[in-house]
């Protein structure tokens, strides 16, 4: 916005010269004062109706990057760039740089891993990758977010016999963004990786959240697992998902933890909840689905009775706390990544196969010791 400004007074006017014998000095000063006053009033009047415009600054227009269609070749370059960039960050112990290549739950796990390494005095793990299989869905050219899944052998550098099969989901949220790892999970021992259907052009088929051709709608797979973890093998949800270390096994783990805590007059609770993070569904051969997703596990240790010793900080959360419990409670949140095989619906009269878990990974990513709440 332009600003108003009074013009300078006396610019360009004839000078007043006072010589001897010109009369009363006081009369002269009165004339000068009157003239100056009239000049100032005139200038102010002009300034009220006149504004001085600032020079226009031209900013060159920039067009947003054009969308790039997702192809197997684009996905391959994105994965290989991630492998290089991730190793640079981990070799340098640069958490901030490492976090620029991740998002969502994987960012939480990466931050927790760097913090644990610092707490233990160890270098952050570095990884060695094998030859990847890329599962790239055929998406509309201008559709975002774009995503793809990689199945690849991954080993911890310098650790013999550490090779595991990893399922990794990558996401690109817009043409101005860059590809980031949003989740990674590890194939369970003795689990068989389902074969994702890939067409002649190298594209996989993405499943919708509401796909009704499989036993469990992809968006509900995590909820079924969480229900079994809470209710155990007698849950109705157990009728559609097999028993596993991360289904009924979670239920048994919580049961044992409650008994152990009760001996110390402490109450233990564990609740599995959905996350706001992306999940991915891919069509497998013979009509099934591979579903990759995340859950939170929220736990609490509470000494409710007055005089009861404070709960101890769980070992898996020590690096996230300062070693003291302010009140009578310790809370933790774990970020967990899973993959499940979702079978096709059986034809009428045929035996229905159950869904089953094939991969899992995760860690405690948040911990707190809140003060005692005042009544």
mmCIF file of C-alpha atoms in Angstrom:
data_model
loop_
_atom_site.group_PDB
_atom_site.id
_atom_site.type_symbol
_atom_site.label_atom_id
_atom_site.label_comp_id
_atom_site.label_asym_id
_atom_site.label_seq_id
_atom_site.Cartn_x
_atom_site.Cartn_y
_atom_site.Cartn_z
ATOM 1 C CA UNK A 1 0.000 0.000 0.000
ATOM 2 C CA UNK A 2 1.346 3.425 -0.924
ATOM 3 C CA UNK A 3 1.997 5.860 1.918
ATOM 4 C CA UNK A 4 1.078 9.646 2.034
ATOM 5 C CA UNK A 5 3.880 12.112 2.562
ATOM 6 C CA UNK A 6 3.983 15.967 2.719
ATOM 7 C CA UNK A 7 6.096 17.702 0.093
ATOM 8 C CA UNK A 8 9.254 19.476 1.197
ATOM 9 C CA UNK A 9 8.818 23.138 2.155
ATOM 10 C CA UNK A 10 10.697 25.945 0.388
ATOM 11 C CA UNK A 11 12.170 23.795 -2.347
ATOM 12 C CA UNK A 12 12.851 25.952 -5.415
ATOM 13 C CA UNK A 13 11.702 29.256 -3.725
ATOM 14 C CA UNK A 14 13.600 32.595 -3.809
ATOM 15 C CA UNK A 15 15.767 33.160 -0.674
ATOM 16 C CA UNK A 16 15.011 35.948 1.859
ATOM 17 C CA UNK A 17 17.988 38.329 2.338
ATOM 18 C CA UNK A 18 18.070 40.664 5.405
ATOM 19 C CA UNK A 19 20.288 43.735 5.103
ATOM 20 C CA UNK A 20 20.940 46.794 7.321
ATOM 21 C CA UNK A 21 18.266 49.498 7.338
ATOM 22 C CA UNK A 22 15.435 47.161 6.196
ATOM 23 C CA UNK A 23 13.130 48.013 9.106
ATOM 24 C CA UNK A 24 11.961 46.212 12.235
ATOM 25 C CA UNK A 25 13.389 42.733 12.782
ATOM 26 C CA UNK A 26 10.259 41.729 14.678
ATOM 27 C CA UNK A 27 8.029 42.728 11.783
ATOM 28 C CA UNK A 28 10.166 40.689 9.475
ATOM 29 C CA UNK A 29 10.015 37.606 11.668
ATOM 30 C CA UNK A 30 6.212 37.884 11.859
ATOM 31 C CA UNK A 31 6.037 37.945 8.079
ATOM 32 C CA UNK A 32 8.356 34.961 7.781
ATOM 33 C CA UNK A 33 6.365 32.974 10.364
ATOM 34 C CA UNK A 34 3.106 33.712 8.582
ATOM 35 C CA UNK A 35 4.580 32.701 5.248
ATOM 36 C CA UNK A 36 5.963 29.468 6.611
ATOM 37 C CA UNK A 37 2.625 28.641 8.242
ATOM 38 C CA UNK A 38 0.734 29.242 4.989
ATOM 39 C CA UNK A 39 3.223 27.096 3.108
ATOM 40 C CA UNK A 40 2.877 24.217 5.582
ATOM 41 C CA UNK A 41 -0.925 24.353 5.463
ATOM 42 C CA UNK A 42 -0.875 24.340 1.681
ATOM 43 C CA UNK A 43 1.514 21.394 1.633
ATOM 44 C CA UNK A 44 -0.613 19.468 4.118
ATOM 45 C CA UNK A 45 -3.710 20.117 1.996
ATOM 46 C CA UNK A 46 -1.953 18.747 -1.076
ATOM 47 C CA UNK A 47 -0.700 15.724 0.840
ATOM 48 C CA UNK A 48 -4.219 14.797 1.962
ATOM 49 C CA UNK A 49 -5.390 14.304 -1.584
ATOM 50 C CA UNK A 50 -2.210 12.932 -3.055
ATOM 51 C CA UNK A 51 -0.341 9.671 -2.449
ATOM 52 C CA UNK A 52 3.034 8.713 -3.688
ATOM 53 C CA UNK A 53 2.982 5.269 -5.324
ATOM 54 C CA UNK A 54 5.714 2.806 -4.528
ATOM 55 C CA UNK A 55 7.516 1.242 -7.457
ATOM 56 C CA UNK A 56 5.888 -2.015 -8.583
ATOM 57 C CA UNK A 57 7.989 -5.088 -7.870
ATOM 58 C CA UNK A 58 7.475 -7.806 -10.420
ATOM 59 C CA UNK A 59 7.830 -11.390 -9.160
ATOM 60 C CA UNK A 60 8.398 -13.995 -11.837
ATOM 61 C CA UNK A 61 5.625 -16.559 -11.912
ATOM 62 C CA UNK A 62 6.668 -20.149 -11.266
ATOM 63 C CA UNK A 63 4.631 -23.105 -12.379
ATOM 64 C CA UNK A 64 4.273 -26.132 -10.072
ATOM 65 C CA UNK A 65 6.136 -29.234 -11.208
ATOM 66 C CA UNK A 66 4.244 -31.263 -13.759
ATOM 67 C CA UNK A 67 2.922 -34.595 -12.440
ATOM 68 C CA UNK A 68 5.062 -37.575 -13.379
ATOM 69 C CA UNK A 69 3.272 -40.825 -14.109
ATOM 70 C CA UNK A 70 4.188 -43.677 -11.767
ATOM 71 C CA UNK A 71 5.885 -46.485 -13.684
ATOM 72 C CA UNK A 72 8.037 -49.446 -12.594
ATOM 73 C CA UNK A 73 11.058 -47.474 -13.815
ATOM 74 C CA UNK A 74 10.153 -44.446 -11.692
ATOM 75 C CA UNK A 75 9.634 -46.695 -8.674
ATOM 76 C CA UNK A 76 12.974 -48.420 -9.204
ATOM 77 C CA UNK A 77 14.811 -45.085 -9.287
ATOM 78 C CA UNK A 78 12.958 -43.905 -6.187
ATOM 79 C CA UNK A 79 13.875 -47.045 -4.246
ATOM 80 C CA UNK A 80 17.545 -46.933 -5.213
ATOM 81 C CA UNK A 81 17.756 -43.240 -4.333
ATOM 82 C CA UNK A 82 16.233 -44.002 -0.938
ATOM 83 C CA UNK A 83 18.784 -46.760 -0.254
ATOM 84 C CA UNK A 84 21.664 -44.387 -1.017
ATOM 85 C CA UNK A 85 20.232 -41.431 0.900
ATOM 86 C CA UNK A 86 19.288 -43.548 3.925
ATOM 87 C CA UNK A 87 22.797 -44.971 4.194
ATOM 88 C CA UNK A 88 24.390 -41.522 3.985
ATOM 89 C CA UNK A 89 22.210 -40.323 6.877
ATOM 90 C CA UNK A 90 22.795 -43.400 9.021
ATOM 91 C CA UNK A 91 26.555 -43.473 8.378
ATOM 92 C CA UNK A 92 26.751 -39.843 9.503
ATOM 93 C CA UNK A 93 24.457 -40.423 12.490
ATOM 94 C CA UNK A 94 22.315 -37.570 11.157
ATOM 95 C CA UNK A 95 18.793 -38.074 12.490
ATOM 96 C CA UNK A 96 17.400 -34.944 10.853
ATOM 97 C CA UNK A 97 18.633 -36.046 7.429
ATOM 98 C CA UNK A 98 17.297 -39.576 7.951
ATOM 99 C CA UNK A 99 13.862 -38.208 8.811
ATOM 100 C CA UNK A 100 13.663 -36.319 5.497
ATOM 101 C CA UNK A 101 13.420 -39.690 3.708
ATOM 102 C CA UNK A 102 10.636 -41.088 5.900
ATOM 103 C CA UNK A 103 7.074 -40.187 6.878
ATOM 104 C CA UNK A 104 4.237 -41.276 9.160
ATOM 105 C CA UNK A 105 4.944 -44.326 11.334
ATOM 106 C CA UNK A 106 8.383 -44.877 9.819
ATOM 107 C CA UNK A 107 9.427 -41.401 10.951
ATOM 108 C CA UNK A 108 8.398 -42.263 14.509
ATOM 109 C CA UNK A 109 10.368 -45.509 14.432
ATOM 110 C CA UNK A 110 13.420 -43.837 12.880
ATOM 111 C CA UNK A 111 13.496 -41.105 15.530
ATOM 112 C CA UNK A 112 13.160 -43.698 18.307
ATOM 113 C CA UNK A 113 15.946 -45.797 16.803
ATOM 114 C CA UNK A 114 18.368 -42.862 16.691
ATOM 115 C CA UNK A 115 17.511 -41.974 20.274
ATOM 116 C CA UNK A 116 18.061 -45.551 21.476
ATOM 117 C CA UNK A 117 21.428 -45.723 19.706
ATOM 118 C CA UNK A 118 22.500 -42.500 21.422
ATOM 119 C CA UNK A 119 21.253 -43.793 24.792
ATOM 120 C CA UNK A 120 23.163 -47.077 24.401
ATOM 121 C CA UNK A 121 26.240 -45.388 22.945
ATOM 122 C CA UNK A 122 26.016 -47.449 19.759
ATOM 123 C CA UNK A 123 26.126 -46.409 16.114
ATOM 124 C CA UNK A 124 22.812 -46.420 14.283
ATOM 125 C CA UNK A 125 22.202 -49.556 12.244
ATOM 126 C CA UNK A 126 23.058 -49.480 8.558
ATOM 127 C CA UNK A 127 21.447 -51.826 6.060
ATOM 128 C CA UNK A 128 22.486 -53.828 3.020
ATOM 129 C CA UNK A 129 19.757 -54.559 0.465
ATOM 130 C CA UNK A 130 19.422 -57.335 -2.056
ATOM 131 C CA UNK A 131 17.667 -57.318 -5.425
ATOM 132 C CA UNK A 132 14.182 -55.836 -4.982
ATOM 133 C CA UNK A 133 10.782 -56.909 -6.295
ATOM 134 C CA UNK A 134 8.682 -53.844 -7.034
ATOM 135 C CA UNK A 135 4.897 -53.891 -6.844
ATOM 136 C CA UNK A 136 3.732 -50.779 -8.668
ATOM 137 C CA UNK A 137 -0.019 -50.169 -8.983
ATOM 138 C CA UNK A 138 -1.383 -48.685 -12.174
ATOM 139 C CA UNK A 139 -2.656 -45.250 -11.143
ATOM 140 C CA UNK A 140 -4.098 -42.319 -13.040
ATOM 141 C CA UNK A 141 -1.288 -40.015 -14.187
ATOM 142 C CA UNK A 142 -2.487 -37.022 -12.128
ATOM 143 C CA UNK A 143 -3.636 -39.028 -9.102
ATOM 144 C CA UNK A 144 -1.919 -38.385 -5.784
ATOM 145 C CA UNK A 145 -0.772 -39.770 -3.492
ATOM 146 C CA UNK A 146 1.278 -42.205 -5.545
ATOM 147 C CA UNK A 147 2.642 -45.309 -3.848
ATOM 148 C CA UNK A 148 4.380 -48.613 -4.404
ATOM 149 C CA UNK A 149 5.594 -51.565 -2.345
ATOM 150 C CA UNK A 150 9.017 -53.219 -2.397
ATOM 151 C CA UNK A 151 9.817 -56.769 -1.296
ATOM 152 C CA UNK A 152 13.552 -57.098 -0.677
ATOM 153 C CA UNK A 153 16.132 -58.965 1.418
ATOM 154 C CA UNK A 154 17.672 -56.648 4.027
ATOM 155 C CA UNK A 155 20.627 -57.311 6.335
ATOM 156 C CA UNK A 156 22.154 -55.264 9.130
ATOM 157 C CA UNK A 157 25.652 -54.234 8.070
ATOM 158 C CA UNK A 158 28.279 -56.082 10.079
ATOM 159 C CA UNK A 159 25.803 -58.491 11.691
ATOM 160 C CA UNK A 160 26.077 -62.054 10.343
ATOM 161 C CA UNK A 161 22.882 -64.022 9.750
ATOM 162 C CA UNK A 162 20.725 -60.906 10.044
ATOM 163 C CA UNK A 163 19.105 -61.168 6.638
ATOM 164 C CA UNK A 164 15.326 -60.728 6.691
ATOM 165 C CA UNK A 165 12.741 -60.206 3.983
ATOM 166 C CA UNK A 166 11.371 -56.684 4.235
ATOM 167 C CA UNK A 167 8.131 -55.310 2.819
ATOM 168 C CA UNK A 168 8.470 -51.554 2.363
ATOM 169 C CA UNK A 169 5.783 -49.040 1.396
ATOM 170 C CA UNK A 170 6.780 -45.769 -0.308
ATOM 171 C CA UNK A 171 4.566 -42.729 -0.846
ATOM 172 C CA UNK A 172 4.638 -39.516 -2.889
ATOM 173 C CA UNK A 173 1.977 -37.065 -1.751
ATOM 174 C CA UNK A 174 2.308 -34.476 -4.516
ATOM 175 C CA UNK A 175 4.413 -33.401 -7.523
ATOM 176 C CA UNK A 176 6.408 -30.970 -5.346
ATOM 177 C CA UNK A 177 7.233 -33.648 -2.743
ATOM 178 C CA UNK A 178 9.823 -36.434 -2.877
ATOM 179 C CA UNK A 179 9.395 -40.159 -2.314
ATOM 180 C CA UNK A 180 9.446 -41.257 1.349
ATOM 181 C CA UNK A 181 9.361 -44.573 3.169
ATOM 182 C CA UNK A 182 6.104 -44.629 5.123
ATOM 183 C CA UNK A 183 6.345 -48.137 6.611
ATOM 184 C CA UNK A 184 8.560 -51.211 6.665
ATOM 185 C CA UNK A 185 7.812 -54.610 8.143
ATOM 186 C CA UNK A 186 9.679 -57.935 8.267
ATOM 187 C CA UNK A 187 8.486 -61.321 7.080
ATOM 188 C CA UNK A 188 7.912 -63.681 10.007
ATOM 189 C CA UNK A 189 10.018 -66.795 10.378
ATOM 190 C CA UNK A 190 8.617 -69.638 8.241
ATOM 191 C CA UNK A 191 5.946 -67.326 6.784
ATOM 192 C CA UNK A 192 5.382 -67.635 3.061
ATOM 193 C CA UNK A 193 5.236 -64.398 1.116
ATOM 194 C CA UNK A 194 2.126 -64.299 -1.092
ATOM 195 C CA UNK A 195 2.671 -63.843 -4.814
ATOM 196 C CA UNK A 196 1.425 -60.463 -5.950
ATOM 197 C CA UNK A 197 -0.225 -60.539 -9.364
ATOM 198 C CA UNK A 198 1.781 -58.511 -11.920
ATOM 199 C CA UNK A 199 0.675 -57.982 -15.535
ATOM 200 C CA UNK A 200 2.799 -58.152 -18.669
ATOM 201 C CA UNK A 201 3.659 -54.450 -18.413
ATOM 202 C CA UNK A 202 4.976 -54.891 -14.876
ATOM 203 C CA UNK A 203 2.042 -53.350 -12.980
ATOM 204 C CA UNK A 204 0.299 -54.703 -9.891
ATOM 205 C CA UNK A 205 -3.376 -54.178 -9.059
ATOM 206 C CA UNK A 206 -4.308 -51.953 -6.140
ATOM 207 C CA UNK A 207 -7.223 -53.055 -3.962
ATOM 208 C CA UNK A 208 -9.808 -50.576 -2.768
ATOM 209 C CA UNK A 209 -10.511 -50.124 0.936
ATOM 210 C CA UNK A 210 -13.983 -51.633 0.441
ATOM 211 C CA UNK A 211 -12.995 -54.564 -1.792
ATOM 212 C CA UNK A 212 -15.605 -57.249 -1.144
ATOM 213 C CA UNK A 213 -13.969 -60.046 -3.128
ATOM 214 C CA UNK A 214 -11.691 -60.945 -0.196
ATOM 215 C CA UNK A 215 -12.673 -62.341 3.193
ATOM 216 C CA UNK A 216 -11.953 -59.127 5.130
ATOM 217 C CA UNK A 217 -12.257 -55.693 3.582
ATOM 218 C CA UNK A 218 -8.693 -54.274 3.420
ATOM 219 C CA UNK A 219 -9.564 -51.333 5.670
ATOM 220 C CA UNK A 220 -10.823 -53.744 8.379
ATOM 221 C CA UNK A 221 -7.843 -56.120 8.564
ATOM 222 C CA UNK A 222 -6.125 -54.071 11.277
ATOM 223 C CA UNK A 223 -9.334 -53.870 13.294
ATOM 224 C CA UNK A 224 -9.755 -57.655 13.194
ATOM 225 C CA UNK A 225 -6.208 -58.146 14.452
ATOM 226 C CA UNK A 226 -6.686 -55.580 17.235
ATOM 227 C CA UNK A 227 -9.925 -57.249 18.337
ATOM 228 C CA UNK A 228 -8.257 -60.655 18.668
ATOM 229 C CA UNK A 229 -5.349 -59.073 20.570
ATOM 230 C CA UNK A 230 -7.882 -57.630 23.033
ATOM 231 C CA UNK A 231 -10.303 -60.575 23.324
ATOM 232 C CA UNK A 232 -8.169 -63.627 22.609
ATOM 233 C CA UNK A 233 -8.958 -66.890 20.794
ATOM 234 C CA UNK A 234 -12.623 -66.859 21.851
ATOM 235 C CA UNK A 235 -13.237 -63.620 19.994
ATOM 236 C CA UNK A 236 -15.673 -63.680 17.084
ATOM 237 C CA UNK A 237 -12.895 -62.075 15.029
ATOM 238 C CA UNK A 238 -10.817 -65.235 15.502
ATOM 239 C CA UNK A 239 -13.213 -66.990 13.130
ATOM 240 C CA UNK A 240 -11.741 -65.104 10.178
ATOM 241 C CA UNK A 241 -8.065 -64.770 11.211
ATOM 242 C CA UNK A 242 -5.634 -67.459 12.313
ATOM 243 C CA UNK A 243 -3.916 -67.568 15.661
ATOM 244 C CA UNK A 244 -0.475 -65.986 15.521
ATOM 245 C CA UNK A 245 2.178 -64.411 17.719
ATOM 246 C CA UNK A 246 0.744 -60.979 16.854
ATOM 247 C CA UNK A 247 -2.937 -61.889 17.301
ATOM 248 C CA UNK A 248 -3.698 -64.339 20.123
ATOM 249 C CA UNK A 249 -0.034 -64.032 21.070
ATOM 250 C CA UNK A 250 -0.552 -60.361 21.913
ATOM 251 C CA UNK A 251 -3.524 -61.348 24.065
ATOM 252 C CA UNK A 252 -1.407 -63.863 26.006
ATOM 253 C CA UNK A 253 1.418 -61.341 26.420
ATOM 254 C CA UNK A 254 -0.976 -58.825 27.967
ATOM 255 C CA UNK A 255 -2.462 -61.479 30.236
ATOM 256 C CA UNK A 256 0.978 -62.369 31.608
ATOM 257 C CA UNK A 257 1.915 -58.702 32.020
ATOM 258 C CA UNK A 258 -1.277 -58.064 34.046
ATOM 259 C CA UNK A 259 -0.502 -60.947 36.397
ATOM 260 C CA UNK A 260 3.072 -59.789 36.893
ATOM 261 C CA UNK A 261 1.968 -56.212 37.602
ATOM 262 C CA UNK A 262 -0.780 -57.305 39.984
ATOM 263 C CA UNK A 263 1.804 -58.921 42.259
ATOM 264 C CA UNK A 264 3.247 -55.431 42.757
ATOM 265 C CA UNK A 265 -0.193 -53.839 43.260
ATOM 266 C CA UNK A 266 0.049 -52.244 39.832
ATOM 267 C CA UNK A 267 -2.610 -52.214 37.129
ATOM 268 C CA UNK A 268 -1.488 -53.007 33.576
ATOM 269 C CA UNK A 269 -3.530 -52.236 30.461
ATOM 270 C CA UNK A 270 -2.775 -52.650 26.755
ATOM 271 C CA UNK A 271 -4.976 -51.275 23.968
ATOM 272 C CA UNK A 272 -4.448 -51.636 20.216
ATOM 273 C CA UNK A 273 -5.810 -48.817 18.059
ATOM 274 C CA UNK A 274 -5.836 -47.723 14.432
ATOM 275 C CA UNK A 275 -3.406 -45.103 13.137
ATOM 276 C CA UNK A 276 -3.958 -42.215 10.718
ATOM 277 C CA UNK A 277 -1.184 -43.567 8.490
ATOM 278 C CA UNK A 278 -1.644 -44.968 4.961
ATOM 279 C CA UNK A 279 -2.233 -48.664 4.346
ATOM 280 C CA UNK A 280 -1.779 -50.544 1.094
ATOM 281 C CA UNK A 281 -3.645 -53.411 -0.534
ATOM 282 C CA UNK A 282 -2.340 -55.404 -3.511
ATOM 283 C CA UNK A 283 -4.106 -58.170 -5.421
ATOM 284 C CA UNK A 284 -2.361 -61.517 -5.167
ATOM 285 C CA UNK A 285 -2.549 -64.436 -7.531
ATOM 286 C CA UNK A 286 -5.772 -66.471 -7.346
ATOM 287 C CA UNK A 287 -7.805 -63.520 -6.058
ATOM 288 C CA UNK A 288 -6.432 -62.895 -2.576
ATOM 289 C CA UNK A 289 -4.859 -59.739 -1.191
ATOM 290 C CA UNK A 290 -1.680 -58.539 0.517
ATOM 291 C CA UNK A 291 -2.542 -55.820 3.041
ATOM 292 C CA UNK A 292 0.165 -53.726 4.721
ATOM 293 C CA UNK A 293 -0.796 -51.380 7.576
ATOM 294 C CA UNK A 294 0.001 -49.974 11.038
ATOM 295 C CA UNK A 295 -1.399 -50.129 14.575
ATOM 296 C CA UNK A 296 -0.630 -48.347 17.835
ATOM 297 C CA UNK A 297 -0.240 -50.261 21.096
ATOM 298 C CA UNK A 298 -0.891 -48.041 24.117
ATOM 299 C CA UNK A 299 0.101 -49.442 27.508
ATOM 300 C CA UNK A 300 -0.215 -48.113 31.052
ATOM 301 C CA UNK A 301 1.273 -49.169 34.381
ATOM 302 C CA UNK A 302 -0.604 -47.479 37.255
ATOM 303 C CA UNK A 303 -0.073 -47.761 41.017
ATOM 304 C CA UNK A 304 -3.558 -46.789 42.159
ATOM 305 C CA UNK A 305 -3.318 -47.532 45.899
ATOM 306 C CA UNK A 306 -1.695 -44.856 48.124
ATOM 307 C CA UNK A 307 1.715 -45.919 49.370
ATOM 308 C CA UNK A 308 2.212 -48.453 46.575
ATOM 309 C CA UNK A 309 5.706 -48.242 45.025
ATOM 310 C CA UNK A 310 5.805 -46.412 41.713
ATOM 311 C CA UNK A 311 5.870 -48.599 38.604
ATOM 312 C CA UNK A 312 9.250 -49.262 37.050
ATOM 313 C CA UNK A 313 10.057 -47.888 33.614
ATOM 314 C CA UNK A 314 9.881 -50.729 31.049
ATOM 315 C CA UNK A 315 13.250 -51.581 29.546
ATOM 316 C CA UNK A 316 11.999 -50.924 26.003
ATOM 317 C CA UNK A 317 11.114 -47.331 26.980
ATOM 318 C CA UNK A 318 14.170 -46.348 29.043
ATOM 319 C CA UNK A 319 15.765 -44.378 26.192
ATOM 320 C CA UNK A 320 12.640 -42.210 25.886
ATOM 321 C CA UNK A 321 12.547 -41.073 29.542
ATOM 322 C CA UNK A 322 14.917 -39.405 31.991
ATOM 323 C CA UNK A 323 14.875 -42.304 34.452
ATOM 324 C CA UNK A 324 12.366 -40.849 36.919
ATOM 325 C CA UNK A 325 8.657 -41.435 37.454
ATOM 326 C CA UNK A 326 7.034 -38.176 38.530
ATOM 327 C CA UNK A 327 3.636 -39.577 39.458
ATOM 328 C CA UNK A 328 2.247 -43.084 39.863
ATOM 329 C CA UNK A 329 1.937 -43.976 36.170
ATOM 330 C CA UNK A 330 4.064 -44.962 33.170
ATOM 331 C CA UNK A 331 2.511 -44.786 29.689
ATOM 332 C CA UNK A 332 3.993 -46.014 26.422
ATOM 333 C CA UNK A 333 2.979 -46.029 22.779
ATOM 334 C CA UNK A 334 4.426 -48.486 20.279
ATOM 335 C CA UNK A 335 4.188 -48.020 16.519
ATOM 336 C CA UNK A 336 3.707 -51.425 14.881
ATOM 337 C CA UNK A 337 3.804 -52.332 11.181
ATOM 338 C CA UNK A 338 2.161 -55.476 9.804
ATOM 339 C CA UNK A 339 1.386 -57.378 6.640
ATOM 340 C CA UNK A 340 -1.419 -59.909 6.296
ATOM 341 C CA UNK A 341 -2.671 -62.262 3.609
ATOM 342 C CA UNK A 342 -6.387 -61.772 3.007
ATOM 343 C CA UNK A 343 -7.849 -64.812 1.182
ATOM 344 C CA UNK A 344 -10.538 -64.594 -1.484
ATOM 345 C CA UNK A 345 -14.094 -65.328 -0.430
ATOM 346 C CA UNK A 346 -14.858 -68.994 -0.926
ATOM 347 C CA UNK A 347 -17.599 -70.061 -3.254
ATOM 348 C CA UNK A 348 -20.835 -71.164 -1.712
ATOM 349 C CA UNK A 349 -20.424 -74.579 -0.098
ATOM 350 C CA UNK A 350 -16.608 -74.494 -0.222
ATOM 351 C CA UNK A 351 -14.399 -74.273 2.858
ATOM 352 C CA UNK A 352 -13.363 -70.727 3.699
ATOM 353 C CA UNK A 353 -9.661 -70.117 4.395
ATOM 354 C CA UNK A 354 -8.773 -67.664 7.158
ATOM 355 C CA UNK A 355 -6.684 -64.537 6.858
ATOM 356 C CA UNK A 356 -3.259 -64.794 8.449
ATOM 357 C CA UNK A 357 -0.428 -62.504 9.504
ATOM 358 C CA UNK A 358 2.852 -62.805 7.615
ATOM 359 C CA UNK A 359 5.016 -59.855 8.736
ATOM 360 C CA UNK A 360 5.512 -57.545 11.699
ATOM 361 C CA UNK A 361 7.942 -54.995 13.092
ATOM 362 C CA UNK A 362 7.854 -52.016 15.438
ATOM 363 C CA UNK A 363 9.046 -50.471 18.671
ATOM 364 C CA UNK A 364 8.051 -48.130 21.484
ATOM 365 C CA UNK A 365 8.095 -44.620 20.025
ATOM 366 C CA UNK A 366 6.638 -42.555 22.872
ATOM 367 C CA UNK A 367 6.688 -42.739 26.685
ATOM 368 C CA UNK A 368 5.559 -40.552 29.531
ATOM 369 C CA UNK A 369 5.285 -40.411 33.315
ATOM 370 C CA UNK A 370 2.473 -37.933 33.975
ATOM 371 C CA UNK A 371 2.120 -36.323 37.399
ATOM 372 C CA UNK A 372 -0.680 -37.387 39.709
ATOM 373 C CA UNK A 373 -3.919 -35.761 38.667
ATOM 374 C CA UNK A 374 -5.281 -33.336 41.248
ATOM 375 C CA UNK A 375 -8.909 -33.994 42.330
#
